[in-house]
Amino acid sequence: MSKPESEKLLQWVEIDRFALTHNIRQFRRLIGKKRKFLATVKANAYGHGMLEVSQTAVAAGADWLGVQSLEEGILLREKEFTSPVLVLGHVPFEGLKEAVAHELRLTVYNFETLERLAQACRELRKKANLHLKIETGTYRQGITEEDVLSFARKAREFPELVLEGISSHFANIEDTTDHSYAQYQLDTFKRILGMLEKNKIEIPLKHMSCSASAILFPDTYFDMVRAGISMYGLWPSKETFLSCRLQNREPLLLKPVLSWKTRVAQVKKVPRRAFIGYGCTYRTSRETILAVVPVGYYDGYDRRLSNSSYVLVKGKRAPLRGRVCMDFILADVTDIPGVEVEEEVVLLGKDGEESITANDLASLVGTINYEIVTRINPLIPRILI
Ligand SMILES: Cc1ncc(COP(=O)(O)O)c(C=O)c1O
């Protein structure tokens, strides 16, 4: 959608194509030309808009796209993305045939999947590319060390199944500056790779790295890196940033990709000692000018931001007064002269010298930046700028 079209919108999310390209290039510099870069576009590209992000990511050199669900994978294929697409999440048995038909790569970890997948392949006269997910200590999806060999052997019994990849995922790499658990997981993964090699089971694409491990530990790269949050210009955590500093390395220069904007629905004068919003949780201490902003928790603006956050209007901070409603918030613009109906409001992003980041909102509600961006309602239009 172009900028003029956005003028009709109640709210919109702007995706900065240059920032996204810049961040991908930072990763490319880190991992080199030969390794594959998988752009993690699952969860609607962490709320950024899967199609908009995928288009830019592919143009910026992303080799693979990583989605969570069958539905996300199919959507990419329907929009004619031809890159290899890896489904990172679970595909129900009944969806396997469709996954094969759309040439989606599958993350597998259940013996039952193998039989059913092979059957789907025979019906379609197609092959399926599998990525074995190895349990190294996250205890999410994964094949245990004891089962890996028999799983790989079983998969090889089916001529329709191609063992293309093998992967794992870190449990404790963002939350700490002590990376001993991550090291333990990496050692486990390497031991399993060694065991497969000894048994002459060759799997070409080995991958384990997310943003934090890509930033901190080159020995996690293997053949492909699956970056998400930092591709979107956000640090995985303060601890990752600090660990980078502790390694005496210059941190990556990451540029936030997403801004979330709307416009003022009404400007109103409210007398001193008036109660604002549901529950009368805020009472004015002076005559106040309020901007009624048409965004609420339905849109992904967390209700816990009630009375604690701010938005940007005319490049200045306007504090929220009262509770976040389902579809509205109320901002105090008394100290920002000249605010009018339809004035642009920045909920997340920069405005002049001021900014409000996903990290700011995350610390106000006690969560992580990942959750702030991924929960922005997917129905809100994403605009590439
Ligand atoms: C399997 C898998 N790989 C890669 C990623 C990307 O992680 P990050 O966003 O920390 O880079 C995720 C994110 O949750 C994931 O679940």
mmCIF file with all atom_site columns, N, CA and C in Angstrom, residues 100-157:
data_model
loop_
_atom_site.group_PDB
_atom_site.id
_atom_site.type_symbol
_atom_site.label_atom_id
_atom_site.label_alt_id
_atom_site.label_comp_id
_atom_site.label_asym_id
_atom_site.label_entity_id
_atom_site.label_seq_id
_atom_site.pdbx_PDB_ins_code
_atom_site.Cartn_x
_atom_site.Cartn_y
_atom_site.Cartn_z
_atom_site.occupancy
_atom_site.B_iso_or_equiv
_atom_site.pdbx_formal_charge
_atom_site.auth_seq_id
_atom_site.auth_comp_id
_atom_site.auth_asym_id
_atom_site.auth_atom_id
_atom_site.pdbx_PDB_model_num
ATOM 1   N N  . VAL A 1 100 ? 3.263  -31.132 1.285  1.00 0.00 ? 100 VAL A N  1
ATOM 2   C CA . VAL A 1 100 ? 4.087  -31.717 0.213  1.00 0.00 ? 100 VAL A CA 1
ATOM 3   C C  . VAL A 1 100 ? 3.699  -31.090 -1.126 1.00 0.00 ? 100 VAL A C  1
ATOM 4   N N  . ALA A 1 101 ? 2.396  -30.950 -1.331 1.00 0.00 ? 101 ALA A N  1
ATOM 5   C CA . ALA A 1 101 ? 1.928  -30.380 -2.604 1.00 0.00 ? 101 ALA A CA 1
ATOM 6   C C  . ALA A 1 101 ? 2.506  -28.978 -2.817 1.00 0.00 ? 101 ALA A C  1
ATOM 7   N N  . HIS A 1 102 ? 2.682  -28.232 -1.727 1.00 0.00 ? 102 HIS A N  1
ATOM 8   C CA . HIS A 1 102 ? 3.210  -26.867 -1.848 1.00 0.00 ? 102 HIS A CA 1
ATOM 9   C C  . HIS A 1 102 ? 4.730  -26.806 -1.688 1.00 0.00 ? 102 HIS A C  1
ATOM 10  N N  . GLU A 1 103 ? 5.351  -27.972 -1.689 1.00 0.00 ? 103 GLU A N  1
ATOM 11  C CA . GLU A 1 103 ? 6.815  -28.055 -1.579 1.00 0.00 ? 103 GLU A CA 1
ATOM 12  C C  . GLU A 1 103 ? 7.363  -27.299 -0.379 1.00 0.00 ? 103 GLU A C  1
ATOM 13  N N  . LEU A 1 104 ? 6.713  -27.515 0.753  1.00 0.00 ? 104 LEU A N  1
ATOM 14  C CA . LEU A 1 104 ? 7.209  -26.926 2.000  1.00 0.00 ? 104 LEU A CA 1
ATOM 15  C C  . LEU A 1 104 ? 8.139  -27.934 2.665  1.00 0.00 ? 104 LEU A C  1
ATOM 16  N N  . ARG A 1 105 ? 9.219  -27.448 3.193  1.00 0.00 ? 105 ARG A N  1
ATOM 17  C CA . ARG A 1 105 ? 10.110 -28.305 3.982  1.00 0.00 ? 105 ARG A CA 1
ATOM 18  C C  . ARG A 1 105 ? 9.510  -28.457 5.369  1.00 0.00 ? 105 ARG A C  1
ATOM 19  N N  . LEU A 1 106 ? 9.628  -29.644 5.928  1.00 0.00 ? 106 LEU A N  1
ATOM 20  C CA . LEU A 1 106 ? 8.968  -29.889 7.207  1.00 0.00 ? 106 LEU A CA 1
ATOM 21  C C  . LEU A 1 106 ? 9.954  -30.192 8.318  1.00 0.00 ? 106 LEU A C  1
ATOM 22  N N  . THR A 1 107 ? 9.690  -29.623 9.477  1.00 0.00 ? 107 THR A N  1
ATOM 23  C CA . THR A 1 107 ? 10.433 -29.973 10.684 1.00 0.00 ? 107 THR A CA 1
ATOM 24  C C  . THR A 1 107 ? 9.766  -31.211 11.259 1.00 0.00 ? 107 THR A C  1
ATOM 25  N N  . VAL A 1 108 ? 10.527 -32.294 11.403 1.00 0.00 ? 108 VAL A N  1
ATOM 26  C CA . VAL A 1 108 ? 9.891  -33.539 11.880 1.00 0.00 ? 108 VAL A CA 1
ATOM 27  C C  . VAL A 1 108 ? 10.558 -34.063 13.137 1.00 0.00 ? 108 VAL A C  1
ATOM 28  N N  . TYR A 1 109 ? 9.754  -34.701 13.964 1.00 0.00 ? 109 TYR A N  1
ATOM 29  C CA . TYR A 1 109 ? 10.239 -35.202 15.258 1.00 0.00 ? 109 TYR A CA 1
ATOM 30  C C  . TYR A 1 109 ? 9.371  -36.334 15.788 1.00 0.00 ? 109 TYR A C  1
ATOM 31  N N  . ASN A 1 110 ? 8.290  -36.693 15.077 1.00 0.00 ? 110 ASN A N  1
ATOM 32  C CA . ASN A 1 110 ? 7.429  -37.805 15.490 1.00 0.00 ? 110 ASN A CA 1
ATOM 33  C C  . ASN A 1 110 ? 7.568  -38.949 14.487 1.00 0.00 ? 110 ASN A C  1
ATOM 34  N N  . PHE A 1 111 ? 7.764  -40.164 14.994 1.00 0.00 ? 111 PHE A N  1
ATOM 35  C CA . PHE A 1 111 ? 7.843  -41.327 14.102 1.00 0.00 ? 111 PHE A CA 1
ATOM 36  C C  . PHE A 1 111 ? 6.592  -41.427 13.227 1.00 0.00 ? 111 PHE A C  1
ATOM 37  N N  . GLU A 1 112 ? 5.439  -41.141 13.833 1.00 0.00 ? 112 GLU A N  1
ATOM 38  C CA . GLU A 1 112 ? 4.157  -41.277 13.104 1.00 0.00 ? 112 GLU A CA 1
ATOM 39  C C  . GLU A 1 112 ? 4.143  -40.420 11.835 1.00 0.00 ? 112 GLU A C  1
ATOM 40  N N  . THR A 1 113 ? 4.810  -39.278 11.910 1.00 0.00 ? 113 THR A N  1
ATOM 41  C CA . THR A 1 113 ? 4.806  -38.356 10.756 1.00 0.00 ? 113 THR A CA 1
ATOM 42  C C  . THR A 1 113 ? 5.446  -39.023 9.538  1.00 0.00 ? 113 THR A C  1
ATOM 43  N N  . LEU A 1 114 ? 6.476  -39.841 9.776  1.00 0.00 ? 114 LEU A N  1
ATOM 44  C CA . LEU A 1 114 ? 7.233  -40.402 8.656  1.00 0.00 ? 114 LEU A CA 1
ATOM 45  C C  . LEU A 1 114 ? 6.348  -41.247 7.742  1.00 0.00 ? 114 LEU A C  1
ATOM 46  N N  . GLU A 1 115 ? 5.614  -42.186 8.343  1.00 0.00 ? 115 GLU A N  1
ATOM 47  C CA . GLU A 1 115 ? 4.719  -43.066 7.566  1.00 0.00 ? 115 GLU A CA 1
ATOM 48  C C  . GLU A 1 115 ? 3.703  -42.237 6.775  1.00 0.00 ? 115 GLU A C  1
ATOM 49  N N  . ARG A 1 116 ? 3.088  -41.316 7.489  1.00 0.00 ? 116 ARG A N  1
ATOM 50  C CA . ARG A 1 116 ? 2.007  -40.540 6.859  1.00 0.00 ? 116 ARG A CA 1
ATOM 51  C C  . ARG A 1 116 ? 2.542  -39.631 5.748  1.00 0.00 ? 116 ARG A C  1
ATOM 52  N N  . LEU A 1 117 ? 3.708  -39.090 5.992  1.00 0.00 ? 117 LEU A N  1
ATOM 53  C CA . LEU A 1 117 ? 4.316  -38.208 4.999  1.00 0.00 ? 117 LEU A CA 1
ATOM 54  C C  . LEU A 1 117 ? 4.679  -38.999 3.735  1.00 0.00 ? 117 LEU A C  1
ATOM 55  N N  . ALA A 1 118 ? 5.215  -40.185 3.951  1.00 0.00 ? 118 ALA A N  1
ATOM 56  C CA . ALA A 1 118 ? 5.596  -41.025 2.819  1.00 0.00 ? 118 ALA A CA 1
ATOM 57  C C  . ALA A 1 118 ? 4.348  -41.386 2.008  1.00 0.00 ? 118 ALA A C  1
ATOM 58  N N  . GLN A 1 119 ? 3.282  -41.682 2.718  1.00 0.00 ? 119 GLN A N  1
ATOM 59  C CA . GLN A 1 119 ? 2.010  -41.999 2.049  1.00 0.00 ? 119 GLN A CA 1
ATOM 60  C C  . GLN A 1 119 ? 1.531  -40.810 1.208  1.00 0.00 ? 119 GLN A C  1
ATOM 61  N N  . ALA A 1 120 ? 1.594  -39.612 1.808  1.00 0.00 ? 120 ALA A N  1
ATOM 62  C CA . ALA A 1 120 ? 1.176  -38.395 1.086  1.00 0.00 ? 120 ALA A CA 1
ATOM 63  C C  . ALA A 1 120 ? 2.033  -38.208 -0.163 1.00 0.00 ? 120 ALA A C  1
ATOM 64  N N  . CYS A 1 121 ? 3.324  -38.468 -0.027 1.00 0.00 ? 121 CYS A N  1
ATOM 65  C CA . CYS A 1 121 ? 4.246  -38.323 -1.168 1.00 0.00 ? 121 CYS A CA 1
ATOM 66  C C  . CYS A 1 121 ? 3.862  -39.294 -2.287 1.00 0.00 ? 121 CYS A C  1
ATOM 67  N N  . ARG A 1 122 ? 3.553  -40.537 -1.901 1.00 0.00 ? 122 ARG A N  1
ATOM 68  C CA . ARG A 1 122 ? 3.207  -41.545 -2.926 1.00 0.00 ? 122 ARG A CA 1
ATOM 69  C C  . ARG A 1 122 ? 1.948  -41.102 -3.672 1.00 0.00 ? 122 ARG A C  1
ATOM 70  N N  . GLU A 1 123 ? 0.971  -40.597 -2.911 1.00 0.00 ? 123 GLU A N  1
ATOM 71  C CA . GLU A 1 123 ? -0.278 -40.160 -3.561 1.00 0.00 ? 123 GLU A CA 1
ATOM 72  C C  . GLU A 1 123 ? -0.033 -39.019 -4.545 1.00 0.00 ? 123 GLU A C  1
ATOM 73  N N  . LEU A 1 124 ? 0.910  -38.161 -4.193 1.00 0.00 ? 124 LEU A N  1
ATOM 74  C CA . LEU A 1 124 ? 1.167  -36.978 -5.036 1.00 0.00 ? 124 LEU A CA 1
ATOM 75  C C  . LEU A 1 124 ? 2.277  -37.221 -6.057 1.00 0.00 ? 124 LEU A C  1
ATOM 76  N N  . ARG A 1 125 ? 2.937  -38.382 -5.912 1.00 0.00 ? 125 ARG A N  1
ATOM 77  C CA . ARG A 1 125 ? 4.135  -38.672 -6.723 1.00 0.00 ? 125 ARG A CA 1
ATOM 78  C C  . ARG A 1 125 ? 5.162  -37.542 -6.596 1.00 0.00 ? 125 ARG A C  1
ATOM 79  N N  . LYS A 1 126 ? 5.404  -37.172 -5.351 1.00 0.00 ? 126 LYS A N  1
ATOM 80  C CA . LYS A 1 126 ? 6.382  -36.118 -5.062 1.00 0.00 ? 126 LYS A CA 1
ATOM 81  C C  . LYS A 1 126 ? 7.266  -36.574 -3.906 1.00 0.00 ? 126 LYS A C  1
ATOM 82  N N  . LYS A 1 127 ? 8.399  -35.904 -3.757 1.00 0.00 ? 127 LYS A N  1
ATOM 83  C CA . LYS A 1 127 ? 9.248  -36.179 -2.595 1.00 0.00 ? 127 LYS A CA 1
ATOM 84  C C  . LYS A 1 127 ? 9.047  -35.085 -1.548 1.00 0.00 ? 127 LYS A C  1
ATOM 85  N N  . ALA A 1 128 ? 9.422  -35.394 -0.313 1.00 0.00 ? 128 ALA A N  1
ATOM 86  C CA . ALA A 1 128 ? 9.337  -34.372 0.746  1.00 0.00 ? 128 ALA A CA 1
ATOM 87  C C  . ALA A 1 128 ? 10.713 -34.203 1.379  1.00 0.00 ? 128 ALA A C  1
ATOM 88  N N  . ASN A 1 129 ? 11.073 -32.944 1.630  1.00 0.00 ? 129 ASN A N  1
ATOM 89  C CA . ASN A 1 129 ? 12.351 -32.650 2.297  1.00 0.00 ? 129 ASN A CA 1
ATOM 90  C C  . ASN A 1 129 ? 12.127 -32.485 3.787  1.00 0.00 ? 129 ASN A C  1
ATOM 91  N N  . LEU A 1 130 ? 12.843 -33.268 4.555  1.00 0.00 ? 130 LEU A N  1
ATOM 92  C CA . LEU A 1 130 ? 12.655 -33.248 6.007  1.00 0.00 ? 130 LEU A CA 1
ATOM 93  C C  . LEU A 1 130 ? 13.833 -32.594 6.718  1.00 0.00 ? 130 LEU A C  1
ATOM 94  N N  . HIS A 1 131 ? 13.503 -31.918 7.799  1.00 0.00 ? 131 HIS A N  1
ATOM 95  C CA . HIS A 1 131 ? 14.519 -31.408 8.711  1.00 0.00 ? 131 HIS A CA 1
ATOM 96  C C  . HIS A 1 131 ? 14.259 -32.030 10.074 1.00 0.00 ? 131 HIS A C  1
ATOM 97  N N  . LEU A 1 132 ? 15.151 -32.904 10.501 1.00 0.00 ? 132 LEU A N  1
ATOM 98  C CA . LEU A 1 132 ? 14.984 -33.558 11.800 1.00 0.00 ? 132 LEU A CA 1
ATOM 99  C C  . LEU A 1 132 ? 15.252 -32.540 12.898 1.00 0.00 ? 132 LEU A C  1
ATOM 100 N N  . LYS A 1 133 ? 14.319 -32.449 13.828 1.00 0.00 ? 133 LYS A N  1
ATOM 101 C CA . LYS A 1 133 ? 14.525 -31.513 14.949 1.00 0.00 ? 133 LYS A CA 1
ATOM 102 C C  . LYS A 1 133 ? 15.038 -32.306 16.140 1.00 0.00 ? 133 LYS A C  1
ATOM 103 N N  . ILE A 1 134 ? 16.193 -31.904 16.642 1.00 0.00 ? 134 ILE A N  1
ATOM 104 C CA . ILE A 1 134 ? 16.859 -32.673 17.695 1.00 0.00 ? 134 ILE A CA 1
ATOM 105 C C  . ILE A 1 134 ? 16.632 -32.029 19.056 1.00 0.00 ? 134 ILE A C  1
ATOM 106 N N  . GLU A 1 135 ? 16.289 -32.852 20.011 1.00 0.00 ? 135 GLU A N  1
ATOM 107 C CA . GLU A 1 135 ? 16.118 -32.409 21.396 1.00 0.00 ? 135 GLU A CA 1
ATOM 108 C C  . GLU A 1 135 ? 17.493 -32.275 22.040 1.00 0.00 ? 135 GLU A C  1
ATOM 109 N N  . THR A 1 136 ? 17.883 -31.037 22.346 1.00 0.00 ? 136 THR A N  1
ATOM 110 C CA . THR A 1 136 ? 19.190 -30.872 23.001 1.00 0.00 ? 136 THR A CA 1
ATOM 111 C C  . THR A 1 136 ? 19.037 -30.239 24.379 1.00 0.00 ? 136 THR A C  1
ATOM 112 N N  . GLY A 1 137 ? 17.782 -30.020 24.800 1.00 0.00 ? 137 GLY A N  1
ATOM 113 C CA . GLY A 1 137 ? 17.612 -29.462 26.146 1.00 0.00 ? 137 GLY A CA 1
ATOM 114 C C  . GLY A 1 137 ? 16.594 -28.341 26.245 1.00 0.00 ? 137 GLY A C  1
ATOM 115 N N  . THR A 1 138 ? 15.869 -28.081 25.160 1.00 0.00 ? 138 THR A N  1
ATOM 116 C CA . THR A 1 138 ? 14.808 -27.067 25.243 1.00 0.00 ? 138 THR A CA 1
ATOM 117 C C  . THR A 1 138 ? 13.487 -27.730 25.641 1.00 0.00 ? 138 THR A C  1
ATOM 118 N N  . TYR A 1 139 ? 13.388 -29.011 25.327 1.00 0.00 ? 139 TYR A N  1
ATOM 119 C CA . TYR A 1 139 ? 12.175 -29.793 25.626 1.00 0.00 ? 139 TYR A CA 1
ATOM 120 C C  . TYR A 1 139 ? 10.923 -29.164 25.032 1.00 0.00 ? 139 TYR A C  1
ATOM 121 N N  . ARG A 1 140 ? 11.083 -28.735 23.800 1.00 0.00 ? 140 ARG A N  1
ATOM 122 C CA . ARG A 1 140 ? 9.932  -28.334 22.992 1.00 0.00 ? 140 ARG A CA 1
ATOM 123 C C  . ARG A 1 140 ? 9.835  -29.447 21.949 1.00 0.00 ? 140 ARG A C  1
ATOM 124 N N  . GLN A 1 141 ? 9.777  -29.131 20.632 1.00 0.00 ? 141 GLN A N  1
ATOM 125 C CA . GLN A 1 141 ? 9.779  -30.234 19.666 1.00 0.00 ? 141 GLN A CA 1
ATOM 126 C C  . GLN A 1 141 ? 11.171 -30.866 19.658 1.00 0.00 ? 141 GLN A C  1
ATOM 127 N N  . GLY A 1 142 ? 11.273 -32.141 19.370 1.00 0.00 ? 142 GLY A N  1
ATOM 128 C CA . GLY A 1 142 ? 12.604 -32.699 19.217 1.00 0.00 ? 142 GLY A CA 1
ATOM 129 C C  . GLY A 1 142 ? 12.674 -34.202 19.397 1.00 0.00 ? 142 GLY A C  1
ATOM 130 N N  . ILE A 1 143 ? 13.628 -34.803 18.681 1.00 0.00 ? 143 ILE A N  1
ATOM 131 C CA . ILE A 1 143 ? 13.891 -36.240 18.778 1.00 0.00 ? 143 ILE A CA 1
ATOM 132 C C  . ILE A 1 143 ? 15.003 -36.410 19.810 1.00 0.00 ? 143 ILE A C  1
ATOM 133 N N  . THR A 1 144 ? 14.807 -37.321 20.748 1.00 0.00 ? 144 THR A N  1
ATOM 134 C CA . THR A 1 144 ? 15.827 -37.480 21.795 1.00 0.00 ? 144 THR A CA 1
ATOM 135 C C  . THR A 1 144 ? 17.085 -38.135 21.216 1.00 0.00 ? 144 THR A C  1
ATOM 136 N N  . GLU A 1 145 ? 18.157 -37.953 21.931 1.00 0.00 ? 145 GLU A N  1
ATOM 137 C CA . GLU A 1 145 ? 19.449 -38.499 21.474 1.00 0.00 ? 145 GLU A CA 1
ATOM 138 C C  . GLU A 1 145 ? 19.339 -40.010 21.244 1.00 0.00 ? 145 GLU A C  1
ATOM 139 N N  . GLU A 1 146 ? 18.636 -40.696 22.134 1.00 0.00 ? 146 GLU A N  1
ATOM 140 C CA . GLU A 1 146 ? 18.520 -42.164 22.019 1.00 0.00 ? 146 GLU A CA 1
ATOM 141 C C  . GLU A 1 146 ? 17.781 -42.567 20.740 1.00 0.00 ? 146 GLU A C  1
ATOM 142 N N  . ASP A 1 147 ? 16.861 -41.701 20.294 1.00 0.00 ? 147 ASP A N  1
ATOM 143 C CA . ASP A 1 147 ? 16.023 -42.056 19.140 1.00 0.00 ? 147 ASP A CA 1
ATOM 144 C C  . ASP A 1 147 ? 16.563 -41.586 17.789 1.00 0.00 ? 147 ASP A C  1
ATOM 145 N N  . VAL A 1 148 ? 17.564 -40.709 17.823 1.00 0.00 ? 148 VAL A N  1
ATOM 146 C CA . VAL A 1 148 ? 17.966 -40.044 16.567 1.00 0.00 ? 148 VAL A CA 1
ATOM 147 C C  . VAL A 1 148 ? 18.341 -41.039 15.477 1.00 0.00 ? 148 VAL A C  1
ATOM 148 N N  . LEU A 1 149 ? 19.171 -42.003 15.857 1.00 0.00 ? 149 LEU A N  1
ATOM 149 C CA . LEU A 1 149 ? 19.683 -42.929 14.847 1.00 0.00 ? 149 LEU A CA 1
ATOM 150 C C  . LEU A 1 149 ? 18.544 -43.754 14.239 1.00 0.00 ? 149 LEU A C  1
ATOM 151 N N  . SER A 1 150 ? 17.675 -44.286 15.099 1.00 0.00 ? 150 SER A N  1
ATOM 152 C CA . SER A 1 150 ? 16.590 -45.112 14.551 1.00 0.00 ? 150 SER A CA 1
ATOM 153 C C  . SER A 1 150 ? 15.620 -44.234 13.746 1.00 0.00 ? 150 SER A C  1
ATOM 154 N N  . PHE A 1 151 ? 15.455 -42.981 14.165 1.00 0.00 ? 151 PHE A N  1
ATOM 155 C CA . PHE A 1 151 ? 14.573 -42.072 13.425 1.00 0.00 ? 151 PHE A CA 1
ATOM 156 C C  . PHE A 1 151 ? 15.135 -41.823 12.014 1.00 0.00 ? 151 PHE A C  1
ATOM 157 N N  . ALA A 1 152 ? 16.417 -41.518 11.964 1.00 0.00 ? 152 ALA A N  1
ATOM 158 C CA . ALA A 1 152 ? 17.039 -41.234 10.660 1.00 0.00 ? 152 ALA A CA 1
ATOM 159 C C  . ALA A 1 152 ? 17.003 -42.481 9.772  1.00 0.00 ? 152 ALA A C  1
ATOM 160 N N  . ARG A 1 153 ? 17.258 -43.642 10.391 1.00 0.00 ? 153 ARG A N  1
ATOM 161 C CA . ARG A 1 153 ? 17.237 -44.895 9.603  1.00 0.00 ? 153 ARG A CA 1
ATOM 162 C C  . ARG A 1 153 ? 15.838 -45.158 9.069  1.00 0.00 ? 153 ARG A C  1
ATOM 163 N N  . LYS A 1 154 ? 14.869 -44.940 9.930  1.00 0.00 ? 154 LYS A N  1
ATOM 164 C CA . LYS A 1 154 ? 13.465 -45.156 9.526  1.00 0.00 ? 154 LYS A CA 1
ATOM 165 C C  . LYS A 1 154 ? 13.120 -44.225 8.349  1.00 0.00 ? 154 LYS A C  1
ATOM 166 N N  . ALA A 1 155 ? 13.516 -42.961 8.486  1.00 0.00 ? 155 ALA A N  1
ATOM 167 C CA . ALA A 1 155 ? 13.220 -41.987 7.416  1.00 0.00 ? 155 ALA A CA 1
ATOM 168 C C  . ALA A 1 155 ? 13.846 -42.442 6.103  1.00 0.00 ? 155 ALA A C  1
ATOM 169 N N  . ARG A 1 156 ? 15.056 -43.029 6.206  1.00 0.00 ? 156 ARG A N  1
ATOM 170 C CA . ARG A 1 156 ? 15.756 -43.445 4.977  1.00 0.00 ? 156 ARG A CA 1
ATOM 171 C C  . ARG A 1 156 ? 15.121 -44.672 4.314  1.00 0.00 ? 156 ARG A C  1
ATOM 172 N N  . GLU A 1 157 ? 14.271 -45.365 5.072  1.00 0.00 ? 157 GLU A N  1
ATOM 173 C CA . GLU A 1 157 ? 13.586 -46.518 4.457  1.00 0.00 ? 157 GLU A CA 1
ATOM 174 C C  . GLU A 1 157 ? 12.589 -46.085 3.382  1.00 0.00 ? 157 GLU A C  1
#
